[in-house]
PDB file of C-alpha atoms in Angstrom:
ATOM      1  CA  MET A1284      10.540  14.670   9.190  1.00 60.00           C
ATOM      2  CA  ASN A1285       8.993  14.418  12.518  1.00 73.00           C
ATOM      3  CA  PRO A1286       5.249  13.416  12.750  1.00 81.00           C
ATOM      4  CA  THR A1287       2.386  15.891  13.143  1.00 78.00           C
ATOM      5  CA  TYR A1288      -0.093  14.823  15.686  1.00 80.00           C
ATOM      6  CA  SER A1289      -2.730  17.125  14.901  1.00 87.00           C
ATOM      7  CA  PRO A1290      -3.957  17.703  11.537  1.00 92.00           C
ATOM      8  CA  GLN A1291      -3.374  20.404   9.697  1.00 94.00           C
ATOM      9  CA  ALA A1292      -5.621  22.237   6.626  1.00 96.00           C
ATOM     10  CA  THR A1293      -4.138  21.423   3.008  1.00 97.00           C
ATOM     11  CA  THR A1294      -6.131  21.687  -0.959  1.00 98.00           C
ATOM     12  CA  ILE A1295      -6.325  19.862  -2.690  1.00 98.00           C
ATOM     13  CA  LEU A1296      -4.570  20.419  -5.677  1.00 98.00           C
ATOM     14  CA  ALA A1297      -5.526  17.966  -8.968  1.00 98.00           C
ATOM     15  CA  THR A1298      -7.819  14.960  -9.042  1.00 98.00           C
ATOM     16  CA  GLU A1299      -7.148  11.621 -11.438  1.00 96.00           C
ATOM     17  CA  GLN A1300      -8.547   8.877 -11.714  1.00 95.00           C
ATOM     18  CA  LEU A1301      -7.439   6.016 -11.395  1.00 94.00           C
ATOM     19  CA  ASN A1302     -10.204   3.500 -11.894  1.00 91.00           C
ATOM     20  CA  LYS A1303     -14.083   3.418 -11.492  1.00 88.00           C
ATOM     21  CA  ASN A1304     -13.257   3.373  -7.765  1.00 90.00           C
ATOM     22  CA  THR A1305     -10.117   4.874  -7.414  1.00 95.00           C
ATOM     23  CA  THR A1306      -9.222   8.312  -7.369  1.00 97.00           C
ATOM     24  CA  LEU A1307      -5.730  10.139  -6.627  1.00 97.00           C
ATOM     25  CA  PHE A1308      -5.411  13.086  -5.278  1.00 98.00           C
ATOM     26  CA  THR A1309      -2.718  15.830  -5.342  1.00 98.00           C
ATOM     27  CA  LEU A1310      -2.149  18.497  -2.572  1.00 98.00           C
ATOM     28  CA  ASP A1311      -0.550  21.207  -1.359  1.00 97.00           C
ATOM     29  CA  VAL A1312       1.527  20.241   1.863  1.00 96.00           C
ATOM     30  CA  ALA A1313       4.426  17.409   1.293  1.00 94.00           C
ATOM     31  CA  THR A1314       4.224  15.044   4.498  1.00 93.00           C
ATOM     32  CA  GLY A1315       8.493  14.095   4.190  1.00 94.00           C
ATOM     33  CA  ALA A1316       6.380  10.334   4.243  1.00 96.00           C
ATOM     34  CA  ARG A1317       9.391   8.037   2.773  1.00 97.00           C
ATOM     35  CA  PRO A1318       7.269   4.488   1.426  1.00 97.00           C
ATOM     36  CA  GLY A1319       5.190   2.304   3.034  1.00 97.00           C
ATOM     37  CA  GLN A1320       4.472   5.562   5.427  1.00 97.00           C
ATOM     38  CA  PHE A1321       0.920   6.382   5.230  1.00 96.00           C
ATOM     39  CA  VAL A1322      -0.820   9.506   6.871  1.00 96.00           C
ATOM     40  CA  ASN A1323      -3.975   9.941   7.753  1.00 96.00           C
ATOM     41  CA  LEU A1324      -6.991  11.902   6.269  1.00 97.00           C
ATOM     42  CA  TRP A1325     -10.126  14.050   8.145  1.00 96.00           C
ATOM     43  CA  LEU A1326     -12.846  14.868   6.504  1.00 95.00           C
ATOM     44  CA  PRO A1327     -14.267  17.368   8.930  1.00 92.00           C
ATOM     45  CA  ALA A1328     -17.843  16.563  10.551  1.00 92.00           C
ATOM     46  CA  VAL A1329     -17.534  13.091   8.773  1.00 94.00           C
ATOM     47  CA  ASP A1330     -14.394  10.843   9.791  1.00 94.00           C
ATOM     48  CA  GLU A1331     -10.756  10.063   9.772  1.00 95.00           C
ATOM     49  CA  LYS A1332      -9.547   7.142   7.878  1.00 94.00           C
ATOM     50  CA  PRO A1333      -5.171   5.924   7.323  1.00 95.00           C
ATOM     51  CA  PHE A1334      -4.081   6.434   3.947  1.00 96.00           C
ATOM     52  CA  SER A1335      -0.858   4.940   2.194  1.00 96.00           C
ATOM     53  CA  VAL A1336       1.180   7.836   1.017  1.00 97.00           C
ATOM     54  CA  ALA A1337       1.030   6.705  -3.389  1.00 97.00           C
ATOM     55  CA  PHE A1338       3.176   9.975  -3.747  1.00 97.00           C
ATOM     56  CA  ASP A1339       6.049  12.735  -2.694  1.00 96.00           C
ATOM     57  CA  ASP A1340       7.867  14.855  -4.563  1.00 95.00           C
ATOM     58  CA  GLY A1341       9.217  17.124  -1.256  1.00 95.00           C
ATOM     59  CA  LYS A1342       6.217  19.684  -2.466  1.00 97.00           C
ATOM     60  CA  THR A1343       2.772  17.898  -2.791  1.00 98.00           C
ATOM     61  CA  THR A1344       2.082  14.695  -1.381  1.00 98.00           C
ATOM     62  CA  GLN A1345      -0.908  12.565  -3.277  1.00 98.00           C
ATOM     63  CA  LEU A1346      -2.753   9.678  -1.629  1.00 98.00           C
ATOM     64  CA  ALA A1347      -4.643   6.674  -4.131  1.00 96.00           C
ATOM     65  CA  ILE A1348      -8.511   6.661  -2.810  1.00 96.00           C
ATOM     66  CA  ALA A1349     -11.677   4.505  -3.055  1.00 94.00           C
ATOM     67  CA  ALA A1350     -14.495   5.229  -3.024  1.00 94.00           C
ATOM     68  CA  VAL A1351     -15.459   2.368   0.158  1.00 91.00           C
ATOM     69  CA  GLY A1352     -17.711   3.040   2.387  1.00 91.00           C
ATOM     70  CA  PRO A1353     -19.615   6.347   3.156  1.00 94.00           C
ATOM     71  CA  CYS A1354     -16.144   8.876   4.504  1.00 95.00           C
ATOM     72  CA  THR A1355     -14.174   7.851   1.400  1.00 96.00           C
ATOM     73  CA  ARG A1356     -17.390   7.688  -1.427  1.00 96.00           C
ATOM     74  CA  GLN A1357     -17.740  11.762   0.338  1.00 97.00           C
ATOM     75  CA  ILE A1358     -13.909  11.893   0.338  1.00 97.00           C
ATOM     76  CA  CYS A1359     -13.715  11.529  -3.450  1.00 97.00           C
ATOM     77  CA  ALA A1360     -16.616  13.547  -4.009  1.00 96.00           C
ATOM     78  CA  LEU A1361     -14.041  16.409  -3.046  1.00 97.00           C
ATOM     79  CA  GLN A1362     -13.449  18.438  -6.123  1.00 97.00           C
ATOM     80  CA  VAL A1363      -9.812  20.954  -6.965  1.00 98.00           C
ATOM     81  CA  GLY A1364     -10.318  23.636  -3.848  1.00 98.00           C
ATOM     82  CA  ASP A1365     -11.642  21.979  -1.622  1.00 98.00           C
ATOM     83  CA  ARG A1366      -9.448  21.329   1.347  1.00 97.00           C
ATOM     84  CA  VAL A1367      -9.035  19.001   3.910  1.00 97.00           C
ATOM     85  CA  GLY A1368      -6.271  18.080   7.582  1.00 97.00           C
ATOM     86  CA  ILE A1369      -4.132  16.180   6.977  1.00 97.00           C
ATOM     87  CA  ARG A1370      -1.750  14.481   9.909  1.00 96.00           C
ATOM     88  CA  GLY A1371       1.458  11.621   9.808  1.00 95.00           C
ATOM     89  CA  PRO A1372       3.814   9.965   8.600  1.00 96.00           C
ATOM     90  CA  TYR A1373       2.778   8.010  10.720  1.00 96.00           C
ATOM     91  CA  GLY A1374       5.233   3.543  10.226  1.00 95.00           C
ATOM     92  CA  ASN A1375       8.798   2.510   9.796  1.00 95.00           C
ATOM     93  CA  GLY A1376       8.521   2.196   5.808  1.00 96.00           C
ATOM     94  CA  PHE A1377      10.165   0.866   3.349  1.00 98.00           C
ATOM     95  CA  THR A1378      13.213  -0.873   2.693  1.00 98.00           C
ATOM     96  CA  ILE A1379      15.453   1.199  -0.543  1.00 98.00           C
ATOM     97  CA  ALA A1380      16.977  -1.039  -2.349  1.00 98.00           C
ATOM     98  CA  SER A1381      20.790  -0.369  -3.759  1.00 97.00           C
ATOM     99  CA  LYS A1382      21.692  -2.305  -7.095  1.00 97.00           C
ATOM    100  CA  LYS A1383      19.190  -4.340  -6.645  1.00 98.00           C
ATOM    101  CA  LYS A1384      16.444  -7.062  -8.523  1.00 98.00           C
ATOM    102  CA  VAL A1385      13.681  -5.893  -6.799  1.00 98.00           C
ATOM    103  CA  VAL A1386       9.955  -6.830  -7.195  1.00 98.00           C
ATOM    104  CA  LEU A1387       6.707  -5.596  -6.525  1.00 98.00           C
ATOM    105  CA  ILE A1388       4.184  -6.971  -6.123  1.00 98.00           C
ATOM    106  CA  GLY A1389       0.557  -4.926  -5.951  1.00 97.00           C
ATOM    107  CA  GLY A1390      -2.785  -6.182  -4.892  1.00 93.00           C
ATOM    108  CA  GLY A1391      -5.497  -3.683  -5.622  1.00 85.00           C
ATOM    109  CA  PHE A1392      -5.096  -0.455  -3.674  1.00 84.00           C
ATOM    110  CA  GLY A1393      -2.157  -1.636  -2.706  1.00 89.00           C
ATOM    111  CA  SER A1394       0.059  -0.829  -6.055  1.00 91.00           C
ATOM    112  CA  ALA A1395      -0.270   2.677  -4.741  1.00 90.00           C
ATOM    113  CA  PRO A1396       2.444   3.007  -2.772  1.00 95.00           C
ATOM    114  CA  LEU A1397       4.433   0.443  -4.628  1.00 97.00           C
ATOM    115  CA  HIS A1398       5.210   3.646  -7.825  1.00 96.00           C
ATOM    116  CA  PHE A1399       6.352   5.479  -5.465  1.00 97.00           C
ATOM    117  CA  LEU A1400       8.480   3.269  -3.525  1.00 98.00           C
ATOM    118  CA  GLY A1401       9.889   1.661  -6.963  1.00 97.00           C
ATOM    119  CA  THR A1402      10.726   5.000  -7.980  1.00 97.00           C
ATOM    120  CA  GLU A1403      13.115   5.924  -4.624  1.00 98.00           C
ATOM    121  CA  ALA A1404      15.343   2.329  -5.513  1.00 98.00           C
ATOM    122  CA  GLN A1405      15.366   3.444  -9.164  1.00 97.00           C
ATOM    123  CA  LYS A1406      17.325   5.969  -8.330  1.00 97.00           C
ATOM    124  CA  GLN A1407      19.245   3.847  -6.268  1.00 98.00           C
ATOM    125  CA  GLY A1408      20.695   1.939  -9.141  1.00 98.00           C
ATOM    126  CA  SER A1409      18.356  -0.848  -9.081  1.00 98.00           C
ATOM    127  CA  GLU A1410      15.640  -2.641 -11.256  1.00 98.00           C
ATOM    128  CA  ILE A1411      12.534  -2.295 -10.497  1.00 98.00           C
ATOM    129  CA  THR A1412      10.101  -5.289 -11.731  1.00 98.00           C
ATOM    130  CA  ILE A1413       6.341  -4.373 -10.894  1.00 98.00           C
ATOM    131  CA  ILE A1414       3.221  -7.252 -11.092  1.00 98.00           C
ATOM    132  CA  ILE A1415       0.315  -5.601 -10.879  1.00 97.00           C
ATOM    133  CA  GLY A1416      -2.626  -7.649  -9.969  1.00 96.00           C
ATOM    134  CA  ALA A1417      -6.626  -7.291 -10.014  1.00 94.00           C
ATOM    135  CA  ARG A1418     -10.161  -9.068  -9.902  1.00 93.00           C
ATOM    136  CA  THR A1419     -10.417  -8.422 -13.044  1.00 94.00           C
ATOM    137  CA  LYS A1420      -9.504  -5.353 -16.418  1.00 93.00           C
ATOM    138  CA  ASN A1421     -11.940  -2.222 -14.998  1.00 92.00           C
ATOM    139  CA  LEU A1422     -10.191  -2.757 -11.872  1.00 92.00           C
ATOM    140  CA  LEU A1423      -6.014  -2.299 -13.006  1.00 94.00           C
ATOM    141  CA  MET A1424      -4.881   1.192 -11.187  1.00 93.00           C
ATOM    142  CA  TYR A1425      -0.970   2.129 -11.915  1.00 93.00           C
ATOM    143  CA  LEU A1426      -0.476   0.492 -15.327  1.00 93.00           C
ATOM    144  CA  ASP A1427       0.341   3.409 -17.287  1.00 92.00           C
ATOM    145  CA  ILE A1428       2.516   4.743 -14.344  1.00 92.00           C
ATOM    146  CA  CYS A1429       4.595   2.303 -14.372  1.00 93.00           C
ATOM    147  CA  GLU A1430       5.287   1.774 -17.721  1.00 91.00           C
ATOM    148  CA  ALA A1431       6.129   5.703 -18.250  1.00 92.00           C
ATOM    149  CA  SER A1432       8.653   5.775 -15.144  1.00 91.00           C
ATOM    150  CA  ASP A1433      10.296   2.723 -17.045  1.00 90.00           C
ATOM    151  CA  PHE A1434       9.369  -0.255 -15.207  1.00 96.00           C
ATOM    152  CA  ARG A1435       9.623  -4.199 -16.493  1.00 97.00           C
ATOM    153  CA  THR A1436       5.714  -4.340 -15.900  1.00 97.00           C
ATOM    154  CA  LEU A1437       3.440  -6.762 -15.551  1.00 97.00           C
ATOM    155  CA  HIS A1438      -0.160  -8.044 -14.127  1.00 97.00           C
ATOM    156  CA  THR A1439      -2.849 -10.388 -14.269  1.00 97.00           C
ATOM    157  CA  THR A1440      -6.041 -10.837 -13.652  1.00 96.00           C
ATOM    158  CA  ASP A1441      -9.065 -12.908 -11.937  1.00 94.00           C
ATOM    159  CA  ASP A1442     -11.408 -13.224 -15.709  1.00 95.00           C
ATOM    160  CA  GLY A1443      -8.571 -12.962 -17.582  1.00 95.00           C
ATOM    161  CA  THR A1444      -9.993  -9.641 -18.832  1.00 96.00           C
ATOM    162  CA  SER A1445      -7.104  -8.131 -18.892  1.00 95.00           C
ATOM    163  CA  GLY A1446      -2.599  -9.723 -18.936  1.00 95.00           C
ATOM    164  CA  GLU A1447      -1.622 -12.925 -18.175  1.00 95.00           C
ATOM    165  CA  ALA A1448      -4.973 -14.853 -16.729  1.00 96.00           C
ATOM    166  CA  GLY A1449      -4.619 -16.287 -12.637  1.00 95.00           C
ATOM    167  CA  ARG A1450      -2.988 -14.345  -9.217  1.00 95.00           C
ATOM    168  CA  VAL A1451       0.701 -13.008  -9.230  1.00 97.00           C
ATOM    169  CA  THR A1452       2.441 -15.087  -7.140  1.00 97.00           C
ATOM    170  CA  GLN A1453       1.896 -17.737 -10.907  1.00 96.00           C
ATOM    171  CA  LEU A1454       4.054 -14.267 -12.391  1.00 97.00           C
ATOM    172  CA  LEU A1455       6.544 -14.235  -9.663  1.00 98.00           C
ATOM    173  CA  GLU A1456       7.173 -17.399  -9.327  1.00 98.00           C
ATOM    174  CA  ARG A1457       8.531 -18.096 -13.039  1.00 97.00           C
ATOM    175  CA  LEU A1458      10.965 -15.169 -11.732  1.00 98.00           C
ATOM    176  CA  LEU A1459      12.080 -16.823  -8.889  1.00 98.00           C
ATOM    177  CA  GLN A1460      12.437 -19.781 -10.948  1.00 97.00           C
ATOM    178  CA  ASN A1461      14.759 -18.405 -14.561  1.00 96.00           C
ATOM    179  CA  GLY A1462      16.700 -16.185 -11.230  1.00 96.00           C
ATOM    180  CA  GLU A1463      15.592 -13.206 -11.844  1.00 96.00           C
ATOM    181  CA  VAL A1464      14.810 -11.108  -8.140  1.00 98.00           C
ATOM    182  CA  ASP A1465      16.998  -9.977  -4.937  1.00 98.00           C
ATOM    183  CA  PHE A1466      14.098  -8.460  -3.585  1.00 98.00           C
ATOM    184  CA  VAL A1467      10.501  -8.769  -3.312  1.00 98.00           C
ATOM    185  CA  GLN A1468       8.617  -6.099  -1.726  1.00 98.00           C
ATOM    186  CA  THR A1469       3.908  -6.312  -1.169  1.00 98.00           C
ATOM    187  CA  CYS A1470       1.159  -4.190  -0.625  1.00 97.00           C
ATOM    188  CA  GLY A1471      -2.845  -5.248  -0.999  1.00 95.00           C
ATOM    189  CA  PRO A1472      -5.012  -8.097   0.246  1.00 94.00           C
ATOM    190  CA  GLU A1473      -3.333  -9.874   2.714  1.00 94.00           C
ATOM    191  CA  LYS A1474      -4.530 -13.274   1.761  1.00 95.00           C
ATOM    192  CA  MET A1475      -2.625 -12.377  -1.594  1.00 96.00           C
ATOM    193  CA  MET A1476       0.649 -10.756   0.571  1.00 97.00           C
ATOM    194  CA  GLU A1477       0.146 -13.921   1.853  1.00 97.00           C
ATOM    195  CA  ALA A1478       0.698 -16.217  -1.075  1.00 97.00           C
ATOM    196  CA  VAL A1479       3.907 -13.832  -1.227  1.00 98.00           C
ATOM    197  CA  ALA A1480       5.697 -14.388   1.671  1.00 98.00           C
ATOM    198  CA  LYS A1481       4.560 -17.877   1.912  1.00 98.00           C
ATOM    199  CA  LEU A1482       6.028 -18.349  -1.863  1.00 98.00           C
ATOM    200  CA  CYS A1483       9.380 -15.790  -0.996  1.00 98.00           C
ATOM    201  CA  GLN A1484       9.823 -18.218   2.042  1.00 98.00           C
ATOM    202  CA  LYS A1485       9.865 -22.015  -0.775  1.00 97.00           C
ATOM    203  CA  PHE A1486      12.792 -19.596  -2.872  1.00 98.00           C
ATOM    204  CA  LYS A1487      14.795 -18.532   0.885  1.00 98.00           C
ATOM    205  CA  MET A1488      14.103 -14.629  -0.969  1.00 98.00           C
ATOM    206  CA  PRO A1489      13.419 -12.177   1.468  1.00 98.00           C
ATOM    207  CA  CYS A1490      10.373  -9.872   1.366  1.00 98.00           C
ATOM    208  CA  GLU A1491       9.024  -7.579   3.072  1.00 98.00           C
ATOM    209  CA  LEU A1492       5.142  -6.875   2.835  1.00 98.00           C
ATOM    210  CA  SER A1493       2.680  -3.693   4.578  1.00 97.00           C
ATOM    211  CA  ILE A1494       0.583  -4.846   7.051  1.00 95.00           C
ATOM    212  CA  GLU A1495      -3.394  -3.340   6.601  1.00 91.00           C
ATOM    213  CA  ARG A1496      -5.408  -2.791  10.182  1.00 89.00           C
ATOM    214  CA  TYR A1497      -7.566   0.135  11.160  1.00 83.00           C
ATOM    215  CA  MET A1498      -5.527   2.348  12.504  1.00 86.00           C
ATOM    216  CA  LYS A1499      -7.107   5.406  14.390  1.00 87.00           C
ATOM    217  CA  CYS A1500      -3.968   7.274  17.026  1.00 91.00           C
ATOM    218  CA  GLY A1501      -1.660   6.082  14.061  1.00 91.00           C
ATOM    219  CA  PHE A1502       1.611   5.838  17.072  1.00 89.00           C
ATOM    220  CA  GLY A1503       0.459   2.930  18.945  1.00 89.00           C
ATOM    221  CA  VAL A1504      -1.736   4.800  21.870  1.00 90.00           C
ATOM    222  CA  CYS A1505      -4.855   3.150  20.759  1.00 88.00           C
ATOM    223  CA  GLY A1506      -4.381  -0.595  20.186  1.00 87.00           C
ATOM    224  CA  GLN A1507      -7.174  -0.467  17.666  1.00 89.00           C
ATOM    225  CA  CYS A1508      -4.621  -2.488  14.936  1.00 91.00           C
ATOM    226  CA  ALA A1509      -2.830  -5.220  16.901  1.00 91.00           C
ATOM    227  CA  CYS A1510      -2.013  -7.823  15.286  1.00 93.00           C
ATOM    228  CA  ASP A1511      -1.195 -10.282  17.932  1.00 93.00           C
ATOM    229  CA  ASP A1512       1.752  -8.976  19.922  1.00 93.00           C
ATOM    230  CA  LYS A1513       2.100  -5.935  17.519  1.00 94.00           C
ATOM    231  CA  ILE A1514       1.177  -2.716  17.406  1.00 94.00           C
ATOM    232  CA  VAL A1515       0.683  -2.285  13.150  1.00 94.00           C
ATOM    233  CA  CYS A1516       1.613   1.390  13.457  1.00 94.00           C
ATOM    234  CA  ARG A1517       4.412   1.924  15.282  1.00 93.00           C
ATOM    235  CA  ASP A1518       6.151  -1.344  14.668  1.00 95.00           C
ATOM    236  CA  GLY A1519       5.143  -1.488  11.065  1.00 95.00           C
ATOM    237  CA  CYS A1520       3.546  -0.743   8.885  1.00 96.00           C
ATOM    238  CA  ILE A1521       6.017  -2.612   6.725  1.00 98.00           C
ATOM    239  CA  PHE A1522       7.900  -6.646   7.622  1.00 98.00           C
ATOM    240  CA  SER A1523       9.534  -8.242   6.406  1.00 98.00           C
ATOM    241  CA  GLY A1524       8.132 -11.490   5.088  1.00 98.00           C
ATOM    242  CA  GLU A1525       8.961 -13.562   8.178  1.00 97.00           C
ATOM    243  CA  ALA A1526       7.855 -11.923  10.492  1.00 97.00           C
ATOM    244  CA  ALA A1527       4.295 -11.750   9.166  1.00 97.00           C
ATOM    245  CA  LEU A1528       3.839 -15.325   9.058  1.00 97.00           C
ATOM    246  CA  ALA A1529       5.336 -15.169  12.551  1.00 97.00           C
ATOM    247  CA  LEU A1530       2.279 -13.795  13.394  1.00 96.00           C
ATOM    248  CA  GLU A1531      -1.125 -15.676  14.375  1.00 94.00           C
ATOM    249  CA  ASP A1532      -3.465 -12.839  13.516  1.00 94.00           C
ATOM    250  CA  PHE A1533      -1.250 -12.512   9.639  1.00 94.00           C
ATOM    251  CA  GLY A1534      -4.454 -14.606   6.743  1.00 92.00           C
ATOM    252  CA  ASN A1535      -6.347 -15.092   9.128  1.00 90.00           C
ATOM    253  CA  PHE A1536      -7.544 -11.961  11.474  1.00 86.00           C
ATOM    254  CA  HIS A1537      -8.626  -9.023  11.281  1.00 82.00           C
ATOM    255  CA  ARG A1538     -10.253  -6.281  13.821  1.00 80.00           C
ATOM    256  CA  ASP A1539     -13.882  -4.678  12.857  1.00 80.00           C
ATOM    257  CA  LYS A1540     -13.513  -0.215  13.569  1.00 77.00           C
ATOM    258  CA  GLU A1541     -14.850  -1.209  17.629  1.00 77.00           C
ATOM    259  CA  GLY A1542     -11.779  -4.390  17.893  1.00 77.00           C
ATOM    260  CA  ARG A1543     -13.861  -6.724  17.861  1.00 82.00           C
ATOM    261  CA  LYS A1544     -11.209  -9.609  15.848  1.00 82.00           C
ATOM    262  CA  VAL A1545     -13.147 -10.903  12.633  1.00 85.00           C
ATOM    263  CA  MET A1546     -11.915 -14.016  10.332  1.00 86.00           C
ATOM    264  CA  TYR A1547     -10.737 -13.615   6.626  1.00 82.00           C
TER     265      TYR A1547
END
């Protein structure tokens, strides 16, 4: 489906609390998004923000939104029946692997689009293992949803309050050493994805990841989401691990809402 460049009004059909900060919204519109693509959500008189599509079933769209700033806190306070504006989808989307042993790695909010991705790859005969990481137990999300989807579901917490104590990369390394992987795809904090990409490079394992930048227009006009010479919303958001590691900004710098370069 071609993206829309002006917001269309949509109604909130349902909400679900995924963790203490994050709400899953179901909207009464299908954007035709593929896993890894994003949409811009507009709250009139407040702001507009980009969000990865957590699911699109051809009738509705789901977005997992964390209340971390002024706009997202107001979005997360919305109720069933409230209306917002949506436009998109934008970006290139993940590869849907067919008949492969796929390992998906989600950190924090990055777990949301990976459930969508795993569901589509599973339809193509792929075996799905998902590794979900968070700082602590009450920040984990999508565990129950992924288990219900018959994914092999593993998880870690930095403080050991749930799952294995430590980082997602230690689980990935064991799977790589055991030959349980054909393809790795990841979404989450950039430092985590950098570590995943470097580990895959070491094992000569193909990898895709989702680079997040401050995306305003969504289709390559404003240049706000520049990462080296790449415009993330237009050239990504999905890049191969090798391509991402070749970018000087990746894992080192991002840009604030005014476009200033900021070190991680």
